Amino acid sequence: MTPLPDCYCPVDGTRVAAESFAWCCPVCRGPLDLDFAPTPAPLKSLGGRVNSLWRYTEVLPLPTPSISLGEGRTPLVELEDGVAAKLDFLMPTLSFKDRGAVLLTELALRLKPREVVADSSGNAGTSIAAYCARAGLPCTVYVPAGTSPKKLEQIGAHGARVHVVDGDREAAARAAREKADEPEVFYASHVFNPFFLHGTKTYVHELWEDLGGRLPDVLVLPVGNGTLLLGAALAVAELYTAGLIERRPALYAVQAEAVAPLAHAWQEGAGDLVDATATAPTFAEGIAIPRPPRARQILRAVRDSGGRFLTVTEDQIREAQLDLASRGLYVESTGVVSWAAVREGELGARGAVVPLCGAGLKTGLAAGTGPSGG
């Protein structure tokens, strides 16, 4: 069996063996990164490989999949005025979270836990539940009150135990982490576990291949906990370091105006979260995260790329969802925020690509006042 790269704390450098059940830095309790700097394969070598994200095996810390559902390789379609959309809502569980969930579950299989736990407002929990079902691993997903009934139904259909926490998204996370501290429990955290980020980075590796060995000038990405943006930053760094792209695209991070702690910190010129900002209900429940644990990394990644933060209103989210539906693309309200931001600005002229991250069937059309989640 191929050895796994170790994890380390990006704050204090503490190292943690990847093959342990530790889910955070034992010193500061913060998220971990992976001691892994792979070299991507050149474009010409990808032809004829498996048609899933596992075709990028050189950049994945787990190179031998056993539970793949064919995740990845989602279509890239033109929208308008030089803006393209990557249809990640066409993944096996209908969201981009499958990219990271398959790696977390592959890791769990190696560790042989007595239980897998996750916390989620829906999509990440659904992905973990599906891949645990595929792997034959017992799974419990902690969700906040107010989670979409359709997402709860999907999690339960995969055989996972759904634990509804009386509270918000952060309350669900606290409950899951308390359980994760028990012996032989694997915390399949899409926030704390770096293996997840090395799954989401395949979004950019696919873009690079789809565009014939280049990347667009701008990547516009929804940000709550930042797992897609940080994965994108990893992939950009890998491709640039290997000399496979000439310049790095700017990362534009989009938050709902109702819950925008990172955008607020950016406006203040801060390198970390500033004093708590007011929040309100939002249609974009999947990115409604008041205190993202990887805030410093997200802010630094955007700044280093030459990008910036954007916010969108509830009306803009609703209008963007309806606009995409009129184009034949039914996307959940969280998954349309990047398109909402592009519609309001001038990014199209710079060749932007937006991810459509989750299927509309998960939440339905935005109407009235949206619930707050994350």
Coordinates of C-alpha atoms in Angstrom, one line a residue:
M1 CA 0.0 0.0 0.0
T2 CA 1.4 3.4 -1.0
P3 CA 2.5 5.5 2.0
L4 CA 0.4 8.6 2.7
P5 CA 1.9 12.0 3.0
D6 CA 1.8 13.5 6.5
C7 CA -0.3 16.4 7.6
Y8 CA 0.9 19.6 9.3
C9 CA -0.5 22.6 10.9
P10 CA 0.0 25.8 8.7
V11 CA 0.0 28.0 11.9
D12 CA 2.6 26.3 14.2
G13 CA 4.1 23.6 12.0
T14 CA 3.0 20.7 14.2
R15 CA 3.0 17.4 12.2
V16 CA 0.3 14.8 12.3
A17 CA 0.6 11.3 10.7
A18 CA -2.0 11.0 7.9
E19 CA -2.7 7.5 9.0
S20 CA -4.0 8.6 12.4
F21 CA -7.5 9.5 13.5
A22 CA -6.3 13.0 14.5
W23 CA -8.5 15.5 12.7
C24 CA -6.9 18.8 13.7
C25 CA -3.7 20.3 15.1
P26 CA -3.2 18.9 18.6
V27 CA -1.8 22.3 19.7
C28 CA -4.1 25.0 18.3
R29 CA -7.0 22.8 17.2
G30 CA -6.9 24.3 13.7
P31 CA -7.2 22.8 10.3
L32 CA -4.4 20.7 8.8
D33 CA -2.5 20.9 5.4
L34 CA -0.9 18.1 3.5
D35 CA 2.9 17.8 3.1
F36 CA 2.5 17.0 -0.6
A37 CA 3.9 18.9 -3.7
P38 CA 3.1 16.7 -6.7
T39 CA 4.0 17.4 -10.4
P40 CA 1.1 17.2 -12.8
A41 CA 1.3 15.1 -15.9
P42 CA 1.7 16.9 -19.3
L43 CA -1.5 17.4 -21.3
K44 CA -0.5 14.9 -24.1
S45 CA -0.2 12.1 -21.5
L46 CA -3.8 12.3 -20.4
G47 CA -5.4 10.8 -23.5
G48 CA -6.9 7.4 -23.0
R49 CA -7.0 7.6 -19.2
V50 CA -10.0 6.8 -17.1
N51 CA -12.8 9.4 -17.6
S52 CA -13.0 10.6 -14.0
L53 CA -11.0 12.8 -11.7
W54 CA -8.7 9.8 -11.1
R55 CA -7.1 10.5 -14.5
Y56 CA -5.0 13.1 -12.6
T57 CA -3.4 10.4 -10.5
E58 CA 0.0 12.1 -10.3
V59 CA -1.5 15.0 -8.2
L60 CA -3.7 12.9 -5.9
P61 CA -2.4 11.7 -2.5
L62 CA -4.4 8.5 -2.9
P63 CA -3.6 7.0 -6.3
T64 CA -5.5 3.8 -6.2
P65 CA -9.3 4.2 -6.0
S66 CA -11.6 1.4 -4.9
I67 CA -14.9 3.2 -4.5
S68 CA -15.1 5.6 -7.4
L69 CA -18.6 6.5 -8.7
G70 CA -17.1 8.1 -11.8
E71 CA -16.9 11.5 -10.2
G72 CA -15.3 14.4 -12.1
R73 CA -14.9 15.3 -15.8
T74 CA -18.0 17.5 -15.8
P75 CA -19.0 19.5 -18.9
L76 CA -17.8 23.0 -19.6
V77 CA -20.4 25.0 -21.5
E78 CA -20.5 28.6 -22.8
L79 CA -23.0 31.0 -21.2
E80 CA -22.4 34.4 -22.8
D81 CA -19.8 37.1 -23.5
G82 CA -16.8 34.9 -22.9
V83 CA -18.2 33.4 -19.7
A84 CA -18.3 29.6 -19.4
A85 CA -19.8 27.4 -16.7
K86 CA -18.5 24.1 -15.4
L87 CA -21.5 21.9 -14.6
D88 CA -20.4 20.3 -11.3
F89 CA -24.0 19.7 -10.4
L90 CA -23.8 16.7 -12.7
M91 CA -21.7 14.7 -10.2
P92 CA -23.0 11.4 -8.8
T93 CA -24.6 13.1 -5.7
L94 CA -25.4 16.3 -7.7
S95 CA -22.8 18.5 -6.1
F96 CA -19.1 19.3 -6.5
K97 CA -18.5 17.9 -3.0
D98 CA -18.0 14.5 -4.5
R99 CA -14.6 15.6 -5.6
G100 CA -13.4 15.7 -2.0
A101 CA -15.7 13.2 -0.4
V102 CA -14.3 10.3 -2.5
L103 CA -10.7 11.0 -1.2
L104 CA -11.9 11.3 2.4
T105 CA -13.7 8.0 2.1
E106 CA -10.7 6.3 0.5
L107 CA -8.7 7.5 3.4
A108 CA -11.2 6.2 5.9
L109 CA -11.1 2.8 4.3
R110 CA -7.4 2.7 5.0
L111 CA -7.9 3.6 8.7
K112 CA -10.8 1.2 9.3
P113 CA -12.8 3.3 11.7
R114 CA -15.7 2.0 13.7
E115 CA -17.7 5.0 12.5
V116 CA -17.4 7.9 10.1
V117 CA -18.9 11.3 11.1
A118 CA -19.4 14.5 9.2
D119 CA -21.1 17.8 9.6
S120 CA -22.9 19.6 6.8
S121 CA -25.8 21.8 5.7
G122 CA -26.5 19.1 3.1
N123 CA -24.2 18.7 0.1
A124 CA -21.0 17.6 1.9
G125 CA -23.0 15.3 4.1
T126 CA -24.8 13.8 1.2
S127 CA -21.5 13.1 -0.6
I128 CA -19.9 11.5 2.5
A129 CA -23.0 9.4 3.1
A130 CA -23.0 8.2 -0.6
Y131 CA -19.3 7.2 -0.6
C132 CA -19.5 5.6 2.8
A133 CA -22.4 3.5 1.5
R134 CA -20.2 2.5 -1.5
A135 CA -17.4 1.6 0.9
G136 CA -19.6 -0.2 3.5
L137 CA -18.7 2.2 6.3
P138 CA -21.2 3.2 9.0
C139 CA -21.8 7.0 8.8
T140 CA -23.5 9.7 10.9
V141 CA -24.1 13.2 9.5
Y142 CA -24.7 16.1 11.8
V143 CA -26.9 18.8 10.2
P144 CA -28.2 22.1 11.6
A145 CA -31.9 22.7 12.1
G146 CA -33.5 24.1 8.9
T147 CA -31.4 22.0 6.5
S148 CA -33.3 21.4 3.2
P149 CA -35.7 18.4 3.6
K150 CA -34.6 17.2 0.2
K151 CA -31.0 17.1 1.3
L152 CA -32.0 15.2 4.5
E153 CA -33.9 12.7 2.4
Q154 CA -30.8 12.1 0.2
I155 CA -28.5 11.6 3.1
G156 CA -30.9 9.1 4.7
A157 CA -31.4 7.3 1.5
H158 CA -27.8 6.4 1.4
G159 CA -28.1 4.7 4.8
A160 CA -26.4 7.3 6.9
R161 CA -27.8 8.3 10.3
V162 CA -28.9 11.9 10.3
H163 CA -28.4 13.8 13.5
V164 CA -30.3 17.1 13.4
V165 CA -28.7 19.6 15.8
D166 CA -30.9 22.2 17.4
G167 CA -28.9 25.2 16.3
D168 CA -27.0 26.7 13.3
R169 CA -24.2 25.4 11.1
E170 CA -21.5 26.0 13.7
A171 CA -23.6 24.1 16.3
A172 CA -23.7 21.1 14.0
A173 CA -19.9 21.3 13.6
R174 CA -19.3 21.4 17.3
A175 CA -21.4 18.3 17.8
A176 CA -19.6 16.4 15.1
R177 CA -16.2 17.4 16.5
E178 CA -17.1 16.3 20.0
K179 CA -18.0 12.9 18.5
A180 CA -14.8 12.9 16.4
D181 CA -12.7 13.0 19.6
E182 CA -13.9 9.5 20.6
P183 CA -11.5 6.6 19.8
E184 CA -11.5 5.1 16.2
V185 CA -14.0 7.7 14.9
F186 CA -13.0 9.2 11.5
Y187 CA -14.0 12.8 11.1
A188 CA -14.7 13.2 7.4
S189 CA -14.4 17.0 7.6
H190 CA -14.5 18.9 4.3
V191 CA -13.0 21.8 6.3
F192 CA -10.3 20.4 8.5
N193 CA -9.1 17.4 6.5
P194 CA -6.7 18.5 3.7
F195 CA -7.4 15.4 1.6
F196 CA -10.7 17.1 0.7
L197 CA -8.9 20.1 -0.8
H198 CA -6.8 17.7 -2.9
G199 CA -10.0 16.4 -4.3
T200 CA -11.6 19.7 -5.1
K201 CA -8.5 20.9 -6.8
T202 CA -9.3 18.5 -9.7
Y203 CA -11.9 21.1 -10.7
V204 CA -9.0 23.3 -12.0
H205 CA -7.0 20.4 -13.4
E206 CA -10.1 19.5 -15.5
L207 CA -10.5 23.2 -16.7
W208 CA -6.8 23.2 -17.7
E209 CA -7.4 20.0 -19.8
D210 CA -10.7 21.2 -21.2
L211 CA -9.1 24.5 -22.4
G212 CA -6.2 22.7 -24.1
G213 CA -3.5 23.4 -21.5
R214 CA -4.4 26.8 -20.3
L215 CA -6.6 28.5 -17.7
P216 CA -8.9 31.5 -17.9
D217 CA -7.8 34.9 -16.7
V218 CA -10.3 34.7 -13.9
L219 CA -11.8 32.0 -11.7
V220 CA -14.9 33.1 -9.9
L221 CA -15.7 30.8 -7.0
P222 CA -18.3 30.7 -4.2
V223 CA -16.7 30.9 -0.7
G224 CA -18.1 29.8 2.6
N225 CA -15.6 27.4 4.2
G226 CA -13.4 28.0 1.1
T227 CA -12.9 24.3 0.1
L228 CA -13.3 24.9 -3.7
L229 CA -11.2 28.1 -3.7
L230 CA -8.4 26.6 -1.7
G231 CA -8.4 23.5 -3.9
A232 CA -8.3 25.8 -6.9
A233 CA -5.3 27.6 -5.5
L234 CA -3.5 24.3 -4.9
A235 CA -4.1 23.2 -8.5
V236 CA -3.0 26.6 -9.9
A237 CA 0.3 26.4 -7.9
E238 CA 0.9 22.8 -9.1
L239 CA 0.4 23.7 -12.8
Y240 CA 2.4 26.9 -12.6
T241 CA 5.3 25.3 -10.7
A242 CA 5.4 22.5 -13.3
G243 CA 5.6 25.1 -16.1
L244 CA 2.3 24.0 -17.5
I245 CA 0.7 27.4 -17.4
E246 CA 2.4 30.8 -18.1
R247 CA 0.4 32.8 -15.6
R248 CA -1.8 32.3 -12.6
P249 CA -5.5 33.3 -12.9
A250 CA -7.0 35.8 -10.5
L251 CA -9.3 34.2 -7.9
Y252 CA -12.5 36.1 -7.3
A253 CA -14.3 34.9 -4.2
V254 CA -18.1 35.4 -3.9
Q255 CA -20.1 35.6 -0.7
A256 CA -23.7 36.3 0.0
E257 CA -24.1 39.8 1.3
A258 CA -26.2 38.4 4.1
V259 CA -23.2 36.3 5.5
A260 CA -19.9 37.8 4.3
P261 CA -17.3 37.7 7.0
L262 CA -14.4 37.2 4.6
A263 CA -15.6 40.0 2.3
H264 CA -15.8 42.2 5.3
A265 CA -12.3 41.3 6.4
W266 CA -11.0 41.9 2.9
Q267 CA -12.6 45.4 2.9
E268 CA -10.8 46.1 6.2
G269 CA -7.5 45.0 4.7
A270 CA -7.2 42.3 7.4
G271 CA -5.4 39.0 7.1
D272 CA -7.9 37.2 9.3
L273 CA -11.5 37.6 10.4
V274 CA -12.3 40.8 12.1
D275 CA -15.0 41.5 14.7
A276 CA -18.1 39.4 14.1
T277 CA -20.4 40.9 11.5
A278 CA -24.1 40.8 11.4
T279 CA -25.7 38.0 9.5
A280 CA -29.1 37.5 8.0
P281 CA -31.0 34.6 6.4
T282 CA -29.8 33.8 2.9
F283 CA -30.7 31.6 -0.1
A284 CA -27.1 30.7 -0.3
E285 CA -27.2 28.3 2.8
G286 CA -24.2 26.3 1.6
I287 CA -21.8 29.2 2.0
A288 CA -23.4 30.9 5.1
I289 CA -20.4 30.4 7.4
P290 CA -19.9 33.1 10.0
R291 CA -16.4 32.0 11.1
P292 CA -14.6 29.8 8.5
P293 CA -11.7 28.0 10.1
R294 CA -9.4 28.5 7.1
A295 CA -10.1 32.3 6.9
R296 CA -6.5 33.3 6.9
Q297 CA -5.6 30.8 4.1
I298 CA -8.6 32.0 2.0
L299 CA -7.8 35.7 2.3
R300 CA -4.1 35.0 1.5
A301 CA -4.9 32.9 -1.5
V302 CA -7.2 35.6 -3.0
R303 CA -4.7 38.3 -2.3
D304 CA -1.7 36.4 -3.7
S305 CA -3.6 35.7 -6.9
G306 CA -4.5 39.4 -7.6
G307 CA -8.2 38.7 -7.1
R308 CA -10.7 40.1 -4.8
F309 CA -14.0 39.5 -2.9
L310 CA -17.4 40.1 -4.3
T311 CA -20.8 40.0 -2.6
V312 CA -24.3 39.4 -4.0
T313 CA -27.7 40.2 -2.7
E314 CA -30.7 37.9 -2.2
D315 CA -32.4 39.5 -5.2
Q316 CA -29.3 38.9 -7.4
I317 CA -29.1 35.3 -6.2
R318 CA -32.8 34.7 -7.1
E319 CA -32.5 36.4 -10.5
A320 CA -29.3 34.4 -11.3
Q321 CA -31.0 31.2 -10.5
L322 CA -34.0 32.0 -12.7
D323 CA -31.7 33.2 -15.5
L324 CA -29.7 29.9 -15.5
A325 CA -33.0 27.9 -15.5
S326 CA -34.1 29.9 -18.5
R327 CA -30.9 28.7 -20.2
G328 CA -31.7 25.0 -19.3
L329 CA -29.5 24.8 -16.2
Y330 CA -31.4 24.2 -13.0
V331 CA -28.9 25.0 -10.2
E332 CA -29.5 25.3 -6.4
S333 CA -29.4 28.8 -5.0
T334 CA -26.0 28.5 -3.4
G335 CA -24.5 27.2 -6.6
V336 CA -25.5 30.3 -8.6
V337 CA -23.7 33.0 -6.6
S338 CA -20.7 33.1 -8.9
W339 CA -23.0 33.7 -11.9
A340 CA -24.9 36.3 -10.0
A341 CA -21.6 38.1 -9.4
V342 CA -20.5 37.9 -13.0
R343 CA -23.8 39.2 -14.2
E344 CA -23.4 42.4 -12.1
G345 CA -19.8 43.1 -13.2
E346 CA -17.3 43.2 -16.1
L347 CA -15.6 39.9 -15.6
G348 CA -17.0 38.3 -18.7
A349 CA -14.5 40.3 -20.9
R350 CA -11.7 38.6 -19.0
G351 CA -12.7 35.1 -19.9
A352 CA -14.2 34.1 -16.5
V353 CA -15.3 30.5 -15.7
V354 CA -18.0 29.9 -13.0
P355 CA -18.8 26.6 -11.2
L356 CA -22.4 25.5 -11.0
C357 CA -21.9 23.5 -7.8
G358 CA -25.2 21.9 -6.9
A359 CA -28.5 20.8 -8.6
G360 CA -31.6 22.8 -8.2
L361 CA -33.5 19.7 -7.2
K362 CA -31.8 19.8 -3.8
T363 CA -33.4 23.1 -2.7
G364 CA -35.9 24.2 -5.3
L365 CA -36.3 27.8 -6.5
A366 CA -35.3 30.7 -4.2
A367 CA -38.5 32.4 -3.0
G368 CA -39.3 34.5 0.0
T369 CA -36.7 34.5 2.8
G370 CA -34.0 31.9 2.6
P371 CA -32.8 29.9 5.6
S372 CA -29.3 30.5 7.0
G373 CA -27.0 27.5 6.9
G374 CA -23.6 26.5 5.6

